[in-house]
XYZ file of C-alpha atoms in Angstrom:
231
model
C 256.430 154.959 105.953
C 259.406 153.357 104.132
C 259.499 154.026 100.386
C 259.108 150.423 99.217
C 256.261 149.872 101.673
C 254.574 152.977 100.302
C 254.935 151.631 96.771
C 253.419 148.342 97.913
C 250.476 150.161 99.492
C 249.845 151.876 96.160
C 250.224 148.736 94.019
C 250.044 145.390 95.825
C 247.441 146.424 98.414
C 244.810 147.553 95.848
C 245.391 144.350 93.864
C 244.899 142.256 97.014
C 241.707 144.117 97.929
C 240.368 143.594 94.422
C 241.298 139.909 94.333
C 240.156 138.893 97.823
C 237.717 141.673 98.808
C 238.383 141.307 102.557
C 235.733 142.580 104.942
C 237.247 144.798 107.656
C 235.574 145.466 110.992
C 236.764 147.629 113.872
C 239.328 149.622 111.893
C 238.584 152.542 114.231
C 240.552 150.644 116.892
C 243.765 151.016 114.881
C 245.493 154.145 116.254
C 246.331 156.877 113.765
C 249.650 157.512 115.518
C 251.857 155.818 118.090
C 253.188 152.317 118.524
C 251.019 149.250 119.017
C 251.181 145.472 118.694
C 248.715 143.504 116.609
C 248.165 140.096 118.215
C 246.116 137.769 116.068
C 245.133 134.193 115.418
C 247.199 132.405 112.821
C 245.530 130.280 110.164
C 247.676 130.855 107.082
C 250.817 132.395 105.612
C 248.384 134.824 103.964
C 247.496 136.360 107.343
C 250.368 138.850 107.232
C 249.717 139.799 103.618
C 246.034 140.443 104.289
C 246.809 142.352 107.490
C 249.306 144.570 105.695
C 246.707 145.183 102.998
C 243.947 146.413 105.314
C 246.001 148.390 107.864
C 246.530 151.931 106.503
C 249.785 152.529 108.404
C 253.216 150.937 108.095
C 253.344 147.517 109.701
C 256.752 146.116 110.632
C 256.973 142.416 109.838
C 259.576 139.878 110.930
C 262.065 138.413 108.444
C 264.780 135.796 108.923
C 268.164 137.389 109.509
C 269.663 135.277 106.692
C 267.744 137.437 104.224
C 269.718 140.469 105.432
C 273.082 138.708 105.147
C 272.963 137.120 101.694
C 275.896 137.445 99.329
C 276.054 138.394 95.668
C 273.412 140.185 93.644
C 270.539 138.129 95.046
C 271.644 138.761 98.633
C 272.057 142.468 98.032
C 268.615 142.686 96.450
C 266.997 140.779 99.340
C 268.626 143.077 101.893
C 267.598 146.150 99.892
C 263.962 145.052 99.709
C 263.601 144.050 103.354
C 265.371 147.148 104.614
C 263.202 149.256 102.329
C 260.086 147.613 103.742
C 261.182 148.300 107.324
C 261.337 144.601 108.211
C 262.681 143.442 111.595
C 265.434 140.790 111.389
C 265.127 137.706 113.577
C 267.712 135.014 114.206
C 266.707 131.414 113.523
C 266.934 129.209 116.568
C 265.872 129.294 120.190
C 267.027 130.986 123.365
C 268.718 134.373 123.225
C 268.861 134.303 119.421
C 265.092 133.956 119.106
C 264.520 136.843 121.519
C 266.679 139.203 119.458
C 263.617 140.001 117.336
C 261.875 141.389 120.402
C 264.917 143.510 121.218
C 264.758 144.954 117.705
C 261.008 145.520 117.924
C 261.102 147.576 121.124
C 262.774 150.688 119.606
C 260.479 150.406 116.570
C 257.423 150.402 118.813
C 258.717 153.246 120.968
C 259.325 155.230 117.781
C 255.634 154.851 116.909
C 255.629 151.855 114.577
C 253.180 148.943 114.448
C 254.315 145.320 114.853
C 252.377 142.104 114.237
C 252.824 139.046 116.469
C 251.032 135.681 116.410
C 250.885 134.409 120.024
C 250.023 130.820 119.074
C 253.582 130.529 117.780
C 252.643 128.615 114.638
C 249.733 128.206 112.261
C 246.757 126.343 113.671
C 246.801 122.773 112.306
C 243.020 122.374 112.469
C 241.419 125.823 112.527
C 241.078 125.975 116.293
C 242.602 128.695 118.494
C 245.431 127.436 120.695
C 246.938 128.723 123.936
C 249.024 131.847 123.454
C 252.672 132.281 124.321
C 253.582 135.277 126.435
C 256.009 137.008 124.052
C 253.481 139.540 122.718
C 252.525 140.708 126.204
C 256.157 140.785 127.321
C 256.924 143.002 124.341
C 253.959 145.295 125.052
C 254.979 145.784 128.697
C 258.627 146.433 127.752
C 257.760 148.947 125.030
C 254.857 150.565 126.855
C 252.388 150.129 123.974
C 248.883 148.640 123.737
C 247.956 145.337 122.160
C 245.242 145.321 119.514
C 243.538 141.914 119.231
C 243.029 140.777 115.628
C 240.706 138.047 114.424
C 241.188 136.790 110.875
C 238.706 134.430 109.250
C 238.923 132.649 105.902
C 242.639 132.874 105.102
C 243.007 129.135 105.669
C 240.730 128.620 102.666
C 242.581 131.164 100.524
C 245.975 129.658 101.310
C 245.841 126.335 103.167
C 248.961 124.909 104.781
C 251.149 123.659 101.937
C 249.831 126.065 99.303
C 252.538 128.267 97.804
C 250.402 131.338 97.083
C 246.963 132.609 98.158
C 244.139 131.828 95.738
C 241.312 134.322 95.050
C 237.729 133.109 94.926
C 238.135 130.453 97.617
C 235.908 132.027 100.234
C 235.232 135.171 102.204
C 238.019 136.749 104.250
C 237.179 138.865 107.286
C 239.567 140.844 109.497
C 238.268 142.117 112.839
C 240.122 144.510 115.140
C 239.244 144.593 118.823
C 239.587 147.394 121.339
C 243.201 148.071 122.399
C 244.335 146.362 125.592
C 246.542 148.576 127.758
C 248.889 146.700 130.083
C 250.957 149.743 131.051
C 252.357 149.431 134.537
C 251.504 145.754 134.879
C 254.063 143.410 136.377
C 256.168 141.304 134.022
C 256.485 138.305 136.335
C 255.515 134.916 134.922
C 252.095 134.773 136.591
C 251.096 138.246 135.373
C 252.339 137.594 131.835
C 250.327 134.389 131.708
C 247.154 136.127 132.912
C 247.536 138.989 130.429
C 248.202 136.570 127.581
C 245.081 134.593 128.440
C 243.149 137.876 128.338
C 244.505 138.631 124.862
C 243.609 135.153 123.604
C 240.105 135.504 125.035
C 239.602 138.734 123.085
C 240.887 137.089 119.897
C 238.502 134.187 120.411
C 235.583 136.611 120.721
C 236.543 138.107 117.355
C 236.911 134.800 115.494
C 234.449 132.474 117.206
C 237.048 129.700 117.038
C 236.995 126.778 119.422
C 239.663 127.434 122.061
C 242.206 124.760 122.961
C 243.907 125.372 126.365
C 247.254 123.927 125.264
C 250.011 124.995 122.887
C 249.655 124.170 119.207
C 251.805 121.204 118.156
C 255.102 122.382 116.635
C 255.649 122.029 112.921
C 258.613 120.107 111.527
C 260.324 123.410 110.632
C 259.244 126.039 113.178
C 259.054 129.599 111.935
C 261.323 131.872 113.992
C 259.288 134.934 113.046
C 256.427 133.915 115.293
C 255.900 134.687 118.952
C 258.487 133.899 121.568
C 258.588 131.396 124.422
C 255.890 131.041 127.052
């Protein structure tokens, strides 16, 4: 586990558990060793912070590549922190640039790391669960690792869209981990990827109880490149 991440687990994580007291279910489904992808619903910016708090192992998060390329003291500090946390850089924009994050994630997964992906591609605008994009499954097949479905409940109350920081005391937060889904050896053609993605989204829906919407979530004005890839 990277040094700065370890420090965060010893300082920030206990503070988050004390402030938000998240309920965790199914933690036995998180492997003690080996690579895996967490694929979860996405209600809030706080989802990643809560997930990193409750998962005992290092979790590699995405970060915009600009944060690794800044100049001056601020840029150097940003690069130092993100590198120390084991973050995966991702280029802003679509096409080949957007897929570079998946290229960077594959060696991390094969080396035994954990990576979080949000298949909906953006935060849910209304609390419902939207159709998943196939990037998470494509990554799992390429890296040869399982997908662990994650259902998070209550983070949209702790940090609604537009709120700058999560607020304690705004409701109960629950994180549920489902049984790992192993897609090893499955075809990576479009039809197979779509079927596997629908299976992942079905498992997430079972964990959250959200109403499922069989279409993609509407894009936000400024899409976040750290989310899942194209369909």
